[in-house]
PDB file of C-alpha atoms and ligand atoms in Angstrom:
ATOM      1  CA  MET B  17       1.938   5.608 -18.967  1.00  0.00           C
ATOM      2  CA  ILE B  18      -0.202   4.304 -16.014  1.00  0.00           C
ATOM      3  CA  ASP B  19       0.146   4.243 -12.212  1.00  0.00           C
ATOM      4  CA  LEU B  20      -1.558   1.548 -10.219  1.00  0.00           C
ATOM      5  CA  HIS B  21      -0.531   2.413  -6.707  1.00  0.00           C
ATOM      6  CA  CYS B  22      -1.189   5.748  -4.772  1.00  0.00           C
ATOM      7  CA  HIS B  23      -2.637   7.025  -1.633  1.00  0.00           C
ATOM      8  CA  THR B  24      -4.943   9.929  -0.475  1.00  0.00           C
ATOM      9  CA  LEU B  25      -5.872  11.471   2.786  1.00  0.00           C
ATOM     10  CA  HIS B  26      -8.242   8.524   3.334  1.00  0.00           C
ATOM     11  CA  SER B  27      -5.149   6.573   4.468  1.00  0.00           C
ATOM     12  CA  ASP B  28      -1.603   8.148   4.746  1.00  0.00           C
ATOM     13  CA  GLY B  29      -1.467  10.485   1.614  1.00  0.00           C
ATOM     14  CA  THR B  30      -2.237  14.188   1.668  1.00  0.00           C
ATOM     15  CA  ASP B  31      -4.307  14.812  -1.402  1.00  0.00           C
ATOM     16  CA  SER B  32      -8.097  14.509  -1.582  1.00  0.00           C
ATOM     17  CA  PRO B  33      -9.370  11.792  -3.860  1.00  0.00           C
ATOM     18  CA  GLU B  34     -10.816  14.544  -6.179  1.00  0.00           C
ATOM     19  CA  ARG B  35      -7.449  16.230  -6.479  1.00  0.00           C
ATOM     20  CA  LEU B  36      -5.666  12.971  -7.168  1.00  0.00           C
ATOM     21  CA  ALA B  37      -8.065  12.203 -10.012  1.00  0.00           C
ATOM     22  CA  LEU B  38      -7.225  15.568 -11.634  1.00  0.00           C
ATOM     23  CA  LEU B  39      -3.518  14.966 -11.076  1.00  0.00           C
ATOM     24  CA  ALA B  40      -3.863  11.875 -13.270  1.00  0.00           C
ATOM     25  CA  ASP B  41      -4.474  14.016 -16.279  1.00  0.00           C
ATOM     26  CA  GLU B  42      -1.761  16.588 -15.331  1.00  0.00           C
ATOM     27  CA  ALA B  43       0.736  13.634 -15.091  1.00  0.00           C
ATOM     28  CA  GLY B  44      -0.404  12.490 -18.535  1.00  0.00           C
ATOM     29  CA  LEU B  45      -1.559   9.026 -17.302  1.00  0.00           C
ATOM     30  CA  ALA B  46      -3.769   6.692 -19.291  1.00  0.00           C
ATOM     31  CA  ALA B  47      -4.970   5.068 -16.014  1.00  0.00           C
ATOM     32  CA  LEU B  48      -4.709   5.575 -12.266  1.00  0.00           C
ATOM     33  CA  CYS B  49      -5.702   3.077  -9.528  1.00  0.00           C
ATOM     34  CA  LEU B  50      -6.224   4.400  -5.976  1.00  0.00           C
ATOM     35  CA  THR B  51      -4.899   1.939  -3.379  1.00  0.00           C
ATOM     36  CA  ASP B  52      -5.452   3.436   0.116  1.00  0.00           C
ATOM     37  CA  HIS B  53      -4.506   1.104   2.997  1.00  0.00           C
ATOM     38  CA  ASP B  54      -7.405  -0.920   4.458  1.00  0.00           C
ATOM     39  CA  THR B  55     -10.149   1.314   2.963  1.00  0.00           C
ATOM     40  CA  LEU B  56     -12.167   2.051  -0.163  1.00  0.00           C
ATOM     41  CA  GLY B  57     -13.378   5.315   1.628  1.00  0.00           C
ATOM     42  CA  GLY B  58     -11.856   7.562  -0.951  1.00  0.00           C
ATOM     43  CA  ILE B  59     -13.172   5.658  -3.924  1.00  0.00           C
ATOM     44  CA  PRO B  60     -16.629   7.204  -4.425  1.00  0.00           C
ATOM     45  CA  LEU B  61     -15.209  10.750  -4.581  1.00  0.00           C
ATOM     46  CA  PHE B  62     -12.380   9.468  -6.721  1.00  0.00           C
ATOM     47  CA  LEU B  63     -14.688   7.819  -9.342  1.00  0.00           C
ATOM     48  CA  ALA B  64     -17.064  10.727  -9.274  1.00  0.00           C
ATOM     49  CA  GLN B  65     -14.434  12.742 -11.150  1.00  0.00           C
ATOM     50  CA  GLN B  66     -14.371  10.271 -14.023  1.00  0.00           C
ATOM     51  CA  PRO B  67     -16.446  12.482 -16.317  1.00  0.00           C
ATOM     52  CA  GLN B  68     -13.936  15.354 -15.907  1.00  0.00           C
ATOM     53  CA  VAL B  69     -10.885  13.240 -16.354  1.00  0.00           C
ATOM     54  CA  LYS B  70      -9.430  11.522 -19.466  1.00  0.00           C
ATOM     55  CA  ALA B  71      -7.438   8.943 -17.438  1.00  0.00           C
ATOM     56  CA  ARG B  72      -9.224   5.820 -16.568  1.00  0.00           C
ATOM     57  CA  LEU B  73      -9.948   5.823 -12.790  1.00  0.00           C
ATOM     58  CA  LEU B  74      -9.605   2.379 -11.107  1.00  0.00           C
ATOM     59  CA  VAL B  75     -10.423   0.892  -7.799  1.00  0.00           C
ATOM     60  CA  GLY B  76      -7.796  -0.794  -5.567  1.00  0.00           C
ATOM     61  CA  THR B  77      -6.592  -1.096  -1.924  1.00  0.00           C
ATOM     62  CA  GLU B  78      -3.440  -2.171  -0.105  1.00  0.00           C
ATOM     63  CA  LEU B  79      -3.413  -4.752   2.742  1.00  0.00           C
ATOM     64  CA  SER B  80      -0.620  -5.757   5.217  1.00  0.00           C
ATOM     65  CA  CYS B  81       0.193  -9.395   5.522  1.00  0.00           C
ATOM     66  CA  ARG B  82       2.533 -11.423   7.729  1.00  0.00           C
ATOM     67  CA  PHE B  83       5.147 -13.372   5.719  1.00  0.00           C
ATOM     68  CA  LEU B  84       8.394 -14.888   6.920  1.00  0.00           C
ATOM     69  CA  GLY B  85       8.125 -12.910  10.156  1.00  0.00           C
ATOM     70  CA  ARG B  86       7.823  -9.525   8.360  1.00  0.00           C
ATOM     71  CA  SER B  87       5.120  -7.286   6.891  1.00  0.00           C
ATOM     72  CA  LEU B  88       4.376  -7.916   3.261  1.00  0.00           C
ATOM     73  CA  HIS B  89       2.043  -5.555   1.456  1.00  0.00           C
ATOM     74  CA  VAL B  90      -0.508  -7.007  -1.006  1.00  0.00           C
ATOM     75  CA  LEU B  91      -2.408  -4.732  -3.465  1.00  0.00           C
ATOM     76  CA  GLY B  92      -5.989  -5.693  -4.255  1.00  0.00           C
ATOM     77  CA  LEU B  93      -6.271  -4.204  -7.796  1.00  0.00           C
ATOM     78  CA  LEU B  94      -9.649  -3.866  -9.532  1.00  0.00           C
ATOM     79  CA  VAL B  95     -11.717  -4.985  -6.454  1.00  0.00           C
ATOM     80  CA  ASP B  96     -15.480  -4.345  -6.665  1.00  0.00           C
ATOM     81  CA  PRO B  97     -16.247  -1.395  -4.318  1.00  0.00           C
ATOM     82  CA  GLY B  98     -19.852  -2.568  -4.140  1.00  0.00           C
ATOM     83  CA  ASP B  99     -18.838  -5.907  -2.609  1.00  0.00           C
ATOM     84  CA  ALA B 100     -20.457  -5.817   0.915  1.00  0.00           C
ATOM     85  CA  GLN B 101     -18.418  -8.790   2.270  1.00  0.00           C
ATOM     86  CA  PHE B 102     -15.196  -7.155   1.180  1.00  0.00           C
ATOM     87  CA  GLN B 103     -16.220  -3.874   2.802  1.00  0.00           C
ATOM     88  CA  ALA B 104     -16.956  -5.643   6.042  1.00  0.00           C
ATOM     89  CA  ARG B 105     -13.651  -7.353   5.984  1.00  0.00           C
ATOM     90  CA  LEU B 106     -11.836  -4.079   5.346  1.00  0.00           C
ATOM     91  CA  ALA B 107     -13.914  -2.768   8.443  1.00  0.00           C
ATOM     92  CA  GLU B 108     -12.431  -5.533  10.511  1.00  0.00           C
ATOM     93  CA  LEU B 109      -8.884  -4.661   9.390  1.00  0.00           C
ATOM     94  CA  ARG B 110      -9.448  -1.007  10.497  1.00  0.00           C
ATOM     95  CA  THR B 111     -10.640  -2.347  13.958  1.00  0.00           C
ATOM     96  CA  ARG B 112      -7.459  -4.251  14.227  1.00  0.00           C
ATOM     97  CA  ARG B 113      -5.594  -1.103  13.252  1.00  0.00           C
ATOM     98  CA  ASP B 114      -7.353   0.967  15.951  1.00  0.00           C
ATOM     99  CA  ASP B 115      -6.416  -1.743  18.565  1.00  0.00           C
ATOM    100  CA  ARG B 116      -2.794  -1.483  17.462  1.00  0.00           C
ATOM    101  CA  ASN B 117      -2.957   2.258  17.589  1.00  0.00           C
ATOM    102  CA  THR B 118      -4.227   2.246  21.153  1.00  0.00           C
ATOM    103  CA  ARG B 119      -1.277  -0.113  22.208  1.00  0.00           C
ATOM    104  CA  MET B 120       1.197   2.217  20.403  1.00  0.00           C
ATOM    105  CA  VAL B 121      -0.076   5.158  22.455  1.00  0.00           C
ATOM    106  CA  LEU B 122       0.653   3.241  25.583  1.00  0.00           C
ATOM    107  CA  ARG B 123       4.040   2.017  24.218  1.00  0.00           C
ATOM    108  CA  LEU B 124       5.103   5.566  23.299  1.00  0.00           C
ATOM    109  CA  ALA B 125       4.395   6.760  26.884  1.00  0.00           C
ATOM    110  CA  GLU B 126       6.578   3.809  28.255  1.00  0.00           C
ATOM    111  CA  VAL B 127       9.559   5.018  26.007  1.00  0.00           C
ATOM    112  CA  GLY B 128       9.181   8.604  27.266  1.00  0.00           C
ATOM    113  CA  CYS B 129       7.315  10.077  24.305  1.00  0.00           C
ATOM    114  CA  PRO B 130       3.707  10.420  25.314  1.00  0.00           C
ATOM    115  CA  VAL B 131       1.124  11.453  22.814  1.00  0.00           C
ATOM    116  CA  THR B 132      -2.595  11.154  23.162  1.00  0.00           C
ATOM    117  CA  MET B 133      -4.856   9.603  20.398  1.00  0.00           C
ATOM    118  CA  ALA B 134      -6.480  13.075  20.041  1.00  0.00           C
ATOM    119  CA  GLU B 135      -3.033  14.513  19.215  1.00  0.00           C
ATOM    120  CA  VAL B 136      -2.589  11.814  16.506  1.00  0.00           C
ATOM    121  CA  GLN B 137      -6.033  12.318  15.179  1.00  0.00           C
ATOM    122  CA  ALA B 138      -5.396  16.011  14.857  1.00  0.00           C
ATOM    123  CA  GLN B 139      -2.752  15.065  12.159  1.00  0.00           C
ATOM    124  CA  ALA B 140      -5.316  13.135  10.093  1.00  0.00           C
ATOM    125  CA  GLU B 141      -8.222  14.120   7.921  1.00  0.00           C
ATOM    126  CA  THR B 142     -10.176  10.986   8.268  1.00  0.00           C
ATOM    127  CA  PRO B 143     -10.590   8.436  11.136  1.00  0.00           C
ATOM    128  CA  LEU B 144      -8.011   6.059   9.631  1.00  0.00           C
ATOM    129  CA  LEU B 145      -4.757   6.652  11.686  1.00  0.00           C
ATOM    130  CA  SER B 146      -1.445   5.334  10.345  1.00  0.00           C
ATOM    131  CA  ARG B 147       1.971   5.509  11.691  1.00  0.00           C
ATOM    132  CA  VAL B 148       2.434   8.481   9.376  1.00  0.00           C
ATOM    133  CA  HIS B 149       0.102  10.428  11.680  1.00  0.00           C
ATOM    134  CA  PHE B 150       1.930   9.210  14.685  1.00  0.00           C
ATOM    135  CA  ALA B 151       5.184  10.458  13.246  1.00  0.00           C
ATOM    136  CA  MET B 152       3.700  13.916  12.595  1.00  0.00           C
ATOM    137  CA  ALA B 153       2.255  14.023  16.083  1.00  0.00           C
ATOM    138  CA  LEU B 154       5.632  13.068  17.527  1.00  0.00           C
ATOM    139  CA  ALA B 155       7.322  15.868  15.509  1.00  0.00           C
ATOM    140  CA  ALA B 156       4.665  18.332  16.545  1.00  0.00           C
ATOM    141  CA  LYS B 157       5.326  17.647  20.188  1.00  0.00           C
ATOM    142  CA  GLY B 158       9.113  18.131  19.630  1.00  0.00           C
ATOM    143  CA  TYR B 159      10.209  14.578  20.373  1.00  0.00           C
ATOM    144  CA  VAL B 160      11.795  14.415  16.920  1.00  0.00           C
ATOM    145  CA  ARG B 161      12.731  17.143  14.535  1.00  0.00           C
ATOM    146  CA  ARG B 162      11.030  15.673  11.384  1.00  0.00           C
ATOM    147  CA  PRO B 163       8.448  12.891  10.964  1.00  0.00           C
ATOM    148  CA  GLN B 164      11.002  10.684   9.253  1.00  0.00           C
ATOM    149  CA  GLU B 165      13.134  10.785  12.402  1.00  0.00           C
ATOM    150  CA  ALA B 166      10.155   9.211  14.307  1.00  0.00           C
ATOM    151  CA  PHE B 167      10.355   6.195  11.982  1.00  0.00           C
ATOM    152  CA  GLU B 168      14.154   5.978  12.388  1.00  0.00           C
ATOM    153  CA  ARG B 169      14.204   6.271  16.184  1.00  0.00           C
ATOM    154  CA  LEU B 170      10.813   5.101  17.490  1.00  0.00           C
ATOM    155  CA  ILE B 171       8.084   3.572  15.236  1.00  0.00           C
ATOM    156  CA  GLY B 172       9.786   2.030  12.216  1.00  0.00           C
ATOM    157  CA  ASP B 173       9.303  -1.713  11.889  1.00  0.00           C
ATOM    158  CA  ASP B 174      12.248  -2.454  14.163  1.00  0.00           C
ATOM    159  CA  GLY B 175      11.801   0.529  16.456  1.00  0.00           C
ATOM    160  CA  PRO B 176      11.355   0.430  20.242  1.00  0.00           C
ATOM    161  CA  ALA B 177       7.816   1.901  20.146  1.00  0.00           C
ATOM    162  CA  PHE B 178       6.536  -0.046  17.132  1.00  0.00           C
ATOM    163  CA  VAL B 179       3.606  -2.324  17.798  1.00  0.00           C
ATOM    164  CA  PRO B 180       2.558  -4.629  14.968  1.00  0.00           C
ATOM    165  CA  ARG B 181      -0.966  -5.140  13.905  1.00  0.00           C
ATOM    166  CA  GLU B 182      -2.720  -8.557  13.713  1.00  0.00           C
ATOM    167  CA  GLU B 183      -1.926  -9.117  10.001  1.00  0.00           C
ATOM    168  CA  LEU B 184      -3.480 -11.375   7.415  1.00  0.00           C
ATOM    169  CA  SER B 185      -1.720 -14.331   5.893  1.00  0.00           C
ATOM    170  CA  PRO B 186      -0.988 -13.861   2.070  1.00  0.00           C
ATOM    171  CA  ALA B 187      -3.337 -16.697   1.402  1.00  0.00           C
ATOM    172  CA  GLU B 188      -6.184 -14.980   3.231  1.00  0.00           C
ATOM    173  CA  ALA B 189      -5.451 -11.624   1.663  1.00  0.00           C
ATOM    174  CA  ALA B 190      -5.426 -13.197  -1.740  1.00  0.00           C
ATOM    175  CA  ARG B 191      -8.680 -15.042  -1.201  1.00  0.00           C
ATOM    176  CA  TRP B 192     -10.406 -11.876   0.083  1.00  0.00           C
ATOM    177  CA  ILE B 193      -9.253  -9.849  -2.959  1.00  0.00           C
ATOM    178  CA  ARG B 194     -10.158 -12.655  -5.376  1.00  0.00           C
ATOM    179  CA  GLU B 195     -13.577 -12.987  -3.800  1.00  0.00           C
ATOM    180  CA  ALA B 196     -14.191  -9.293  -4.391  1.00  0.00           C
ATOM    181  CA  GLY B 197     -13.286  -9.638  -8.005  1.00  0.00           C
ATOM    182  CA  GLY B 198      -9.818  -8.196  -7.830  1.00  0.00           C
ATOM    183  CA  VAL B 199      -6.302  -9.371  -8.553  1.00  0.00           C
ATOM    184  CA  PRO B 200      -3.932  -9.932  -5.590  1.00  0.00           C
ATOM    185  CA  VAL B 201      -0.403  -8.515  -6.274  1.00  0.00           C
ATOM    186  CA  VAL B 202       2.616  -8.267  -4.014  1.00  0.00           C
ATOM    187  CA  ALA B 203       3.513  -4.523  -3.566  1.00  0.00           C
ATOM    188  CA  HIS B 204       7.052  -3.358  -3.772  1.00  0.00           C
ATOM    189  CA  PRO B 205       8.761  -6.751  -3.116  1.00  0.00           C
ATOM    190  CA  GLY B 206      12.098  -4.928  -3.427  1.00  0.00           C
ATOM    191  CA  ARG B 207      11.303  -3.188  -0.066  1.00  0.00           C
ATOM    192  CA  PHE B 208      10.862  -6.563   1.704  1.00  0.00           C
ATOM    193  CA  ALA B 209      13.584  -7.830   4.188  1.00  0.00           C
ATOM    194  CA  GLY B 210      16.335  -5.751   2.786  1.00  0.00           C
ATOM    195  CA  GLY B 211      18.167  -5.704  -0.576  1.00  0.00           C
ATOM    196  CA  SER B 212      19.829  -8.980  -0.396  1.00  0.00           C
ATOM    197  CA  PHE B 213      16.792 -11.126  -0.077  1.00  0.00           C
ATOM    198  CA  ARG B 214      16.348 -13.545  -2.987  1.00  0.00           C
ATOM    199  CA  TRP B 215      12.689 -13.601  -3.975  1.00  0.00           C
ATOM    200  CA  ASP B 216      12.763 -16.617  -6.383  1.00  0.00           C
ATOM    201  CA  GLU B 217      11.687 -19.277  -3.999  1.00  0.00           C
ATOM    202  CA  ALA B 218       9.510 -17.027  -1.760  1.00  0.00           C
ATOM    203  CA  MET B 219       7.517 -15.735  -4.710  1.00  0.00           C
ATOM    204  CA  ARG B 220       6.792 -19.340  -5.821  1.00  0.00           C
ATOM    205  CA  ASP B 221       5.328 -20.016  -2.361  1.00  0.00           C
ATOM    206  CA  LEU B 222       3.189 -16.909  -2.572  1.00  0.00           C
ATOM    207  CA  GLN B 223       1.925 -17.894  -5.908  1.00  0.00           C
ATOM    208  CA  ARG B 224       0.888 -21.321  -4.579  1.00  0.00           C
ATOM    209  CA  GLU B 225      -0.988 -19.329  -1.825  1.00  0.00           C
ATOM    210  CA  GLY B 226      -3.036 -17.395  -4.440  1.00  0.00           C
ATOM    211  CA  ILE B 227      -0.841 -14.387  -5.251  1.00  0.00           C
ATOM    212  CA  GLU B 228      -1.285 -13.670  -9.030  1.00  0.00           C
ATOM    213  CA  GLY B 229       1.168 -10.791  -9.618  1.00  0.00           C
ATOM    214  CA  LEU B 230       3.876  -8.509  -8.447  1.00  0.00           C
ATOM    215  CA  GLU B 231       4.846  -4.939  -8.646  1.00  0.00           C
ATOM    216  CA  GLY B 232       7.683  -4.897 -11.109  1.00  0.00           C
ATOM    217  CA  TYR B 233       7.762  -1.145 -11.585  1.00  0.00           C
ATOM    218  CA  TYR B 234       7.848   1.024  -8.462  1.00  0.00           C
ATOM    219  CA  GLY B 235       8.432   4.646  -7.619  1.00  0.00           C
ATOM    220  CA  GLU B 236      11.561   3.928  -5.668  1.00  0.00           C
ATOM    221  CA  TYR B 237      13.195   0.924  -7.466  1.00  0.00           C
ATOM    222  CA  ARG B 238      16.629   1.137  -8.981  1.00  0.00           C
ATOM    223  CA  ALA B 239      16.858   0.000 -12.663  1.00  0.00           C
ATOM    224  CA  ALA B 240      18.400  -3.302 -11.547  1.00  0.00           C
ATOM    225  CA  GLU B 241      15.446  -4.121  -9.240  1.00  0.00           C
ATOM    226  CA  GLN B 242      12.903  -3.324 -11.946  1.00  0.00           C
ATOM    227  CA  ARG B 243      14.766  -5.752 -14.352  1.00  0.00           C
ATOM    228  CA  TYR B 244      14.946  -8.378 -11.689  1.00  0.00           C
ATOM    229  CA  PHE B 245      11.322  -8.235 -10.624  1.00  0.00           C
ATOM    230  CA  VAL B 246       9.927  -7.903 -14.203  1.00  0.00           C
ATOM    231  CA  GLY B 247      12.070 -10.969 -15.204  1.00  0.00           C
ATOM    232  CA  LEU B 248      11.045 -12.953 -12.090  1.00  0.00           C
ATOM    233  CA  ALA B 249       7.275 -12.369 -12.831  1.00  0.00           C
ATOM    234  CA  LYS B 250       7.827 -13.542 -16.449  1.00  0.00           C
ATOM    235  CA  ARG B 251       9.649 -16.783 -15.257  1.00  0.00           C
ATOM    236  CA  LEU B 252       6.788 -17.480 -12.944  1.00  0.00           C
ATOM    237  CA  GLY B 253       3.914 -16.623 -15.119  1.00  0.00           C
ATOM    238  CA  LEU B 254       2.820 -13.825 -12.749  1.00  0.00           C
ATOM    239  CA  VAL B 255       1.177 -10.518 -13.759  1.00  0.00           C
ATOM    240  CA  VAL B 256       3.437  -7.497 -13.645  1.00  0.00           C
ATOM    241  CA  THR B 257       1.951  -4.220 -12.254  1.00  0.00           C
ATOM    242  CA  GLY B 258       3.491  -0.948 -11.398  1.00  0.00           C
ATOM    243  CA  GLY B 259       2.965   2.372  -9.633  1.00  0.00           C
ATOM    244  CA  SER B 260       4.556   5.342  -7.816  1.00  0.00           C
ATOM    245  CA  ASP B 261       3.206   4.724  -4.242  1.00  0.00           C
ATOM    246  CA  TYR B 262       2.493   8.419  -4.291  1.00  0.00           C
ATOM    247  CA  HIS B 263       1.665   9.775  -0.883  1.00  0.00           C
ATOM    248  CA  GLY B 264       1.510  13.486  -1.714  1.00  0.00           C
ATOM    249  CA  ALA B 265       3.573  15.713   0.766  1.00  0.00           C
ATOM    250  CA  ASN B 266       4.162  12.707   2.988  1.00  0.00           C
ATOM    251  CA  LYS B 267       6.757  11.341   0.437  1.00  0.00           C
ATOM    252  CA  PRO B 268       8.389  14.559  -0.775  1.00  0.00           C
ATOM    253  CA  GLY B 269      10.003  14.406  -4.179  1.00  0.00           C
ATOM    254  CA  LEU B 270       7.966  11.310  -5.168  1.00  0.00           C
ATOM    255  CA  ARG B 271       5.572  12.265  -8.097  1.00  0.00           C
ATOM    256  CA  LEU B 272       2.437  10.592  -9.289  1.00  0.00           C
ATOM    257  CA  GLY B 273       3.234   8.440 -12.494  1.00  0.00           C
ATOM    258  CA  ALA B 274       6.863   9.464 -12.421  1.00  0.00           C
ATOM    259  CA  GLY B 275       8.077   8.307  -8.947  1.00  0.00           C
ATOM    260  CA  ARG B 276      11.596   9.808  -8.194  1.00  0.00           C
ATOM    261  CA  GLY B 277      11.799  10.649 -11.907  1.00  0.00           C
ATOM    262  CA  GLY B 278      12.570   7.520 -14.001  1.00  0.00           C
ATOM    263  CA  LEU B 279       9.370   5.568 -13.550  1.00  0.00           C
ATOM    264  CA  LYS B 280       7.363   4.746 -16.641  1.00  0.00           C
ATOM    265  CA  VAL B 281       4.782   2.014 -16.160  1.00  0.00           C
ATOM    266  CA  PRO B 282       3.744   0.713 -19.652  1.00  0.00           C
ATOM    267  CA  ASP B 283       0.035   0.983 -20.595  1.00  0.00           C
ATOM    268  CA  GLY B 284      -0.034  -2.593 -21.700  1.00  0.00           C
ATOM    269  CA  LEU B 285       0.192  -3.902 -18.144  1.00  0.00           C
ATOM    270  CA  LEU B 286      -3.358  -2.920 -17.559  1.00  0.00           C
ATOM    271  CA  GLU B 287      -4.739  -5.172 -20.340  1.00  0.00           C
ATOM    272  CA  ALA B 288      -2.773  -8.069 -18.921  1.00  0.00           C
ATOM    273  CA  LEU B 289      -4.167  -7.300 -15.437  1.00  0.00           C
ATOM    274  CA  GLU B 290      -7.715  -7.187 -16.741  1.00  0.00           C
ATOM    275  CA  ALA B 291      -7.207 -10.401 -18.593  1.00  0.00           C
ATOM    276  CA  GLN B 292      -6.029 -12.068 -15.313  1.00  0.00           C
ATOM    277  CA  GLN B 293      -9.056 -10.599 -13.475  1.00  0.00           C
ATOM    278  CA  ALA B 294     -11.374 -12.123 -16.068  1.00  0.00           C
ATOM    279  CA  ARG B 295      -9.690 -15.419 -15.897  1.00  0.00           C
ATOM    280  CA  GLY B 296     -10.403 -15.731 -12.125  1.00  0.00           C
ATOM    281  CA  THR B 297      -7.967 -18.558 -11.760  1.00  0.00           C
ATOM    282  CA  TRP B 298      -9.580 -19.861  -8.558  1.00  0.00           C
ATOM    283  CA  ASN B 299     -12.484 -19.164  -6.478  1.00  0.00           C
TER     284      ASN B 299
HETATM  285  P1  AMP I   8       0.885   1.542   9.424  1.00  0.00           P
HETATM  286  O1  AMP I   8       0.101   0.913   8.282  1.00  0.00           O
HETATM  287  O2  AMP I   8      -0.066   2.347  10.251  1.00  0.00           O
HETATM  288  O3  AMP I   8       1.603   0.535  10.189  1.00  0.00           O
HETATM  289  O4  AMP I   8       1.780   2.576   8.695  1.00  0.00           O
HETATM  290  C1  AMP I   8       2.616   2.175   7.580  1.00  0.00           C
HETATM  291  C2  AMP I   8       2.865   3.337   6.780  1.00  0.00           C
HETATM  292  O5  AMP I   8       3.847   4.141   7.395  1.00  0.00           O
HETATM  293  C3  AMP I   8       3.516   2.993   5.431  1.00  0.00           C
HETATM  294  O6  AMP I   8       2.523   2.725   4.434  1.00  0.00           O
HETATM  295  C4  AMP I   8       4.247   4.186   5.032  1.00  0.00           C
HETATM  296  O7  AMP I   8       3.514   5.089   4.530  1.00  0.00           O
HETATM  297  C5  AMP I   8       4.785   4.696   6.441  1.00  0.00           C
HETATM  298  N1  AMP I   8       6.182   4.063   6.867  1.00  0.00           N
HETATM  299  C6  AMP I   8       6.433   2.837   7.355  1.00  0.00           C
HETATM  300  N2  AMP I   8       7.771   2.748   7.672  1.00  0.00           N
HETATM  301  C7  AMP I   8       8.321   3.900   7.183  1.00  0.00           C
HETATM  302  C8  AMP I   8       9.622   4.414   7.265  1.00  0.00           C
HETATM  303  N3  AMP I   8      10.599   3.696   7.674  1.00  0.00           N
HETATM  304  N4  AMP I   8       9.860   5.678   6.758  1.00  0.00           N
HETATM  305  C9  AMP I   8       8.779   6.399   6.314  1.00  0.00           C
HETATM  306  N5  AMP I   8       7.539   6.058   6.272  1.00  0.00           N
HETATM  307  C10 AMP I   8       7.250   4.757   6.704  1.00  0.00           C
HETATM  308 MN1   MN I   9       1.500   4.214   3.125  1.00  0.00          MN
HETATM  309 MN1   MN I  10       3.158  -0.493   0.915  1.00  0.00          MN
HETATM  310 MN1   MN I  11       1.432   1.997  -0.774  1.00  0.00          MN
END
């Protein structure tokens, strides 16, 4: 069993990278890839645990793209953390995130739920601020009872106080990831644009733009979704990956490796992923 998608407190999870590495062994994983949003900040501490950990510890990140008018997440799996150009590109994404966050503070005041950036920062362990931290700050101030309610009423993708970031195109994300030696993979396609969306055509378009795989196994998929996406990848010749999207206490009940209980990502997917990485289909 492997897990190629999870987060630490360097983005919007709650575990330290060191703790996450140890959890890999507790969960009985053969490999674990850390994929924090827009940063490789947790990677050095994560990889430093390798001598203590049986599971293979792997490097990744998760980037947000604009596709068909909505947000599409792309995982950059097996990127080289020593790639200076990629690190600079991630820094640029974090600047865009900071700009969005500033606008979201203003927007929340307009809808009658003022929070300061300092109050949002107080909810985070690192400088990267995500909507998860906004949700916690809004709950701490009593505007909502639970952070989840902040997503439902205020800052979810269609909420009145949501401000989008300037996002990459999928082609740009794919190129950045490829140039950093990684494999660009669509994260949780089943969460995109609701359940009825048919992916067949759209995934073909993404493949033409440089996407090389999709997440066929996911912590929150139903069995039918897993079958559909694994089958789709096979039909299109895309790499299949899988992971829990573990966020620690920020996604209660979702476990590393096991997701909501039924997740089991086969070890063999990692070999196929590494073969794809080595192939370097374009540059
Ligand atoms: P950001 O990248 O700052 O826009 O925040 C996105 C993060 O917020 C996602 O990675 C999730 O962890 C979380 N998130 C987004 N929408 C929801 C939602 N509807 N319910 C719970 N968490 C969400
Ligand atoms: Mn997240
Ligand atoms: Mn995601
Ligand atoms: Mn994720």
